[in-house]
Amino acid sequence: MGTDAQFSRNMQIGRLQKGKATFFNLDGDEIEKERVEIKWDAEAAEKSGFEHFMMKEIHEQPKAVEDTINSVVKDEGIEFSEIGLEDEDIRKISQIRIVACGSAYHVGVVAQYVIEDLADIPVRVEVASEFRYRKLIFDKNELVVIISQSGETADSLAALREAKRQGIRTLAIVNVVGSSIAREADNVFYTLAGPEIAVATTKAYSTQLIACYTLAIQFAKIKGTISEERYQSLIEELLSLPKKITKILKEKERIQWFSAKQINAKDVFFIGRGIDYAISLEGSLKMKEISYIHSEAYAAGELKHGTISLIEDGILVIGVLTQNDLYEKTVSNMVECKSRGAYLMGLATYGNYSVSAL
Ligand code: F6R
């Protein structure tokens, strides 16, 4: 069940009365507003028996991911016509610049690896708060992608406006319908995570990843950089994700047991290569934000260039090891940390227990 909504813009005034909202400009003249249907319901904004919103939202990931996949994956493949991105537009893209803050920026770091790898399009990822304060050199066929759950983050909105001011096409990946970024971008890819009440993002982050993966897969198809067979198998992989997430969430108690063992950690280092490095960035941010434990994320091979001097007894090093071709390399960095006294934890793919021998 949905709810009707009207959006107030800057320099407008709203008057709320029972069952009625009226809008005025600064001269006091009434403004007619279009009504927009918001598909979120009130129940989605309640805790529904979970101890807190973040836990509830973590458990909502399978549905959020499934809904977001289903919004663009149709029988024939990925379909972006509702977003307004036609094949012709995609063919023209010369390079992509992703601009975002915090966790949304970390999604951009993953997207950079995936889009470059699949679609051969150069991608640059930028922190929005930096983007707006330097000289920007755009290519006229560049696509600027703004990622934002709320659609209201000031630096991301300013980046969007700057790109538009310079005549560059913008695509927003946004969760909140009718938010400023969604209203102002040329094209909008809505993630269907539902309301995210917890301050720290979880399910919206996951759906942003889905949005970026679907863009990468479709861009690759249109640019002809992957075969039809690979395209179909990547879509199959996408469709299998909600069940895989559900399976991981069933391990909640085991995960809590692992965390309980590390409750006294003072410093935590997340290390990984490629996408595992991007995931480390997000893991480290969540560690700081939620556990108040100091944490850093390092590209595994970079740690030795100075920071390794901080690795000593009692430091927890979490190696993210989800990619077979980079597994041994990161394991060797973990071994180096162990020799300096670190306690190791490995995050590997399901059934891969070899890291426990370290
Ligand atoms: C971290 C977190 C923040 C947001 C960032 C951007 O858990 O939630 O880092 O990702 O503030 O917010 P949005 O996506 O609303 O632009």
mmCIF file of N, CA, C and O and ligand atoms in Angstrom, residues 101-104 148-150 153 199-201 208 285-286 289, ligand 1:
data_model
loop_
_atom_site.group_PDB
_atom_site.id
_atom_site.type_symbol
_atom_site.label_atom_id
_atom_site.label_comp_id
_atom_site.label_asym_id
_atom_site.label_seq_id
_atom_site.Cartn_x
_atom_site.Cartn_y
_atom_site.Cartn_z
ATOM 1 N N CYS A 101 29.534 10.026 -1.011
ATOM 2 C CA CYS A 101 30.153 10.176 0.317
ATOM 3 C C CYS A 101 30.051 8.859 1.092
ATOM 4 O O CYS A 101 29.099 8.095 0.902
ATOM 5 N N GLY A 102 30.974 8.646 1.999
ATOM 6 C CA GLY A 102 30.909 7.532 2.955
ATOM 7 C C GLY A 102 30.714 6.183 2.294
ATOM 8 O O GLY A 102 31.411 5.819 1.343
ATOM 9 N N SER A 103 29.733 5.446 2.791
ATOM 10 C CA SER A 103 29.486 4.092 2.276
ATOM 11 C C SER A 103 29.136 4.121 0.791
ATOM 12 O O SER A 103 29.500 3.209 0.041
ATOM 13 N N ALA A 104 28.414 5.159 0.376
ATOM 14 C CA ALA A 104 28.036 5.256 -1.035
ATOM 15 C C ALA A 104 29.300 5.416 -1.898
ATOM 16 O O ALA A 104 29.390 4.886 -3.010
ATOM 17 N N SER A 148 23.577 7.989 -3.656
ATOM 18 C CA SER A 148 23.165 8.522 -2.360
ATOM 19 C C SER A 148 21.898 7.819 -1.878
ATOM 20 O O SER A 148 20.916 7.745 -2.618
ATOM 21 N N GLN A 149 21.932 7.311 -0.671
ATOM 22 C CA GLN A 149 20.724 6.696 -0.098
ATOM 23 C C GLN A 149 19.656 7.770 0.093
ATOM 24 O O GLN A 149 18.553 7.666 -0.405
ATOM 25 N N SER A 150 20.017 8.820 0.831
ATOM 26 C CA SER A 150 19.032 9.841 1.204
ATOM 27 C C SER A 150 18.657 10.747 0.033
ATOM 28 O O SER A 150 17.556 11.296 -0.014
ATOM 29 N N THR A 153 22.366 14.422 0.613
ATOM 30 C CA THR A 153 23.698 14.738 1.138
ATOM 31 C C THR A 153 24.256 15.970 0.401
ATOM 32 O O THR A 153 24.364 15.967 -0.833
ATOM 33 N N VAL A 199 21.136 5.053 11.224
ATOM 34 C CA VAL A 199 22.056 6.042 10.639
ATOM 35 C C VAL A 199 23.078 5.347 9.746
ATOM 36 O O VAL A 199 23.417 5.820 8.664
ATOM 37 N N ALA A 200 23.575 4.200 10.208
ATOM 38 C CA ALA A 200 24.577 3.473 9.412
ATOM 39 C C ALA A 200 23.854 2.662 8.344
ATOM 40 O O ALA A 200 22.951 1.885 8.628
ATOM 41 N N THR A 201 24.270 2.869 7.115
ATOM 42 C CA THR A 201 23.577 2.179 6.023
ATOM 43 C C THR A 201 23.952 0.698 5.953
ATOM 44 O O THR A 201 25.104 0.329 6.173
ATOM 45 N N GLN A 208 22.685 -0.509 -3.573
ATOM 46 C CA GLN A 208 23.512 0.362 -4.444
ATOM 47 C C GLN A 208 24.518 -0.497 -5.226
ATOM 48 O O GLN A 208 24.797 -0.245 -6.400
ATOM 49 N N LEU A 285 34.752 1.254 8.040
ATOM 50 C CA LEU A 285 33.868 2.373 8.407
ATOM 51 C C LEU A 285 32.802 1.902 9.399
ATOM 52 O O LEU A 285 32.536 2.557 10.414
ATOM 53 N N LYS A 286 32.216 0.746 9.128
ATOM 54 C CA LYS A 286 31.176 0.222 10.025
ATOM 55 C C LYS A 286 31.772 -0.078 11.403
ATOM 56 O O LYS A 286 31.139 0.155 12.429
ATOM 57 N N GLU A 289 32.101 3.224 13.168
ATOM 58 C CA GLU A 289 30.830 3.909 13.390
ATOM 59 C C GLU A 289 29.946 3.190 14.411
ATOM 60 O O GLU A 289 29.275 3.834 15.218
HETATM 61 C C1 F6R B 1 27.842 4.985 6.903
HETATM 62 C C2 F6R B 1 26.848 5.856 6.264
HETATM 63 C C3 F6R B 1 27.337 7.101 5.613
HETATM 64 C C4 F6R B 1 26.545 7.412 4.318
HETATM 65 C C5 F6R B 1 26.974 8.783 3.783
HETATM 66 C C6 F6R B 1 26.268 9.138 2.508
HETATM 67 O O1 F6R B 1 27.268 3.863 7.511
HETATM 68 O O2 F6R B 1 25.666 5.571 6.276
HETATM 69 O O3 F6R B 1 28.700 7.036 5.339
HETATM 70 O O4 F6R B 1 26.788 6.413 3.381
HETATM 71 O O5 F6R B 1 26.717 9.761 4.749
HETATM 72 O O6 F6R B 1 24.887 9.248 2.700
HETATM 73 P P1 F6R B 1 23.905 9.200 1.489
HETATM 74 O O7 F6R B 1 24.033 7.839 0.861
HETATM 75 O O8 F6R B 1 22.550 9.407 2.073
HETATM 76 O O9 F6R B 1 24.321 10.276 0.537
#
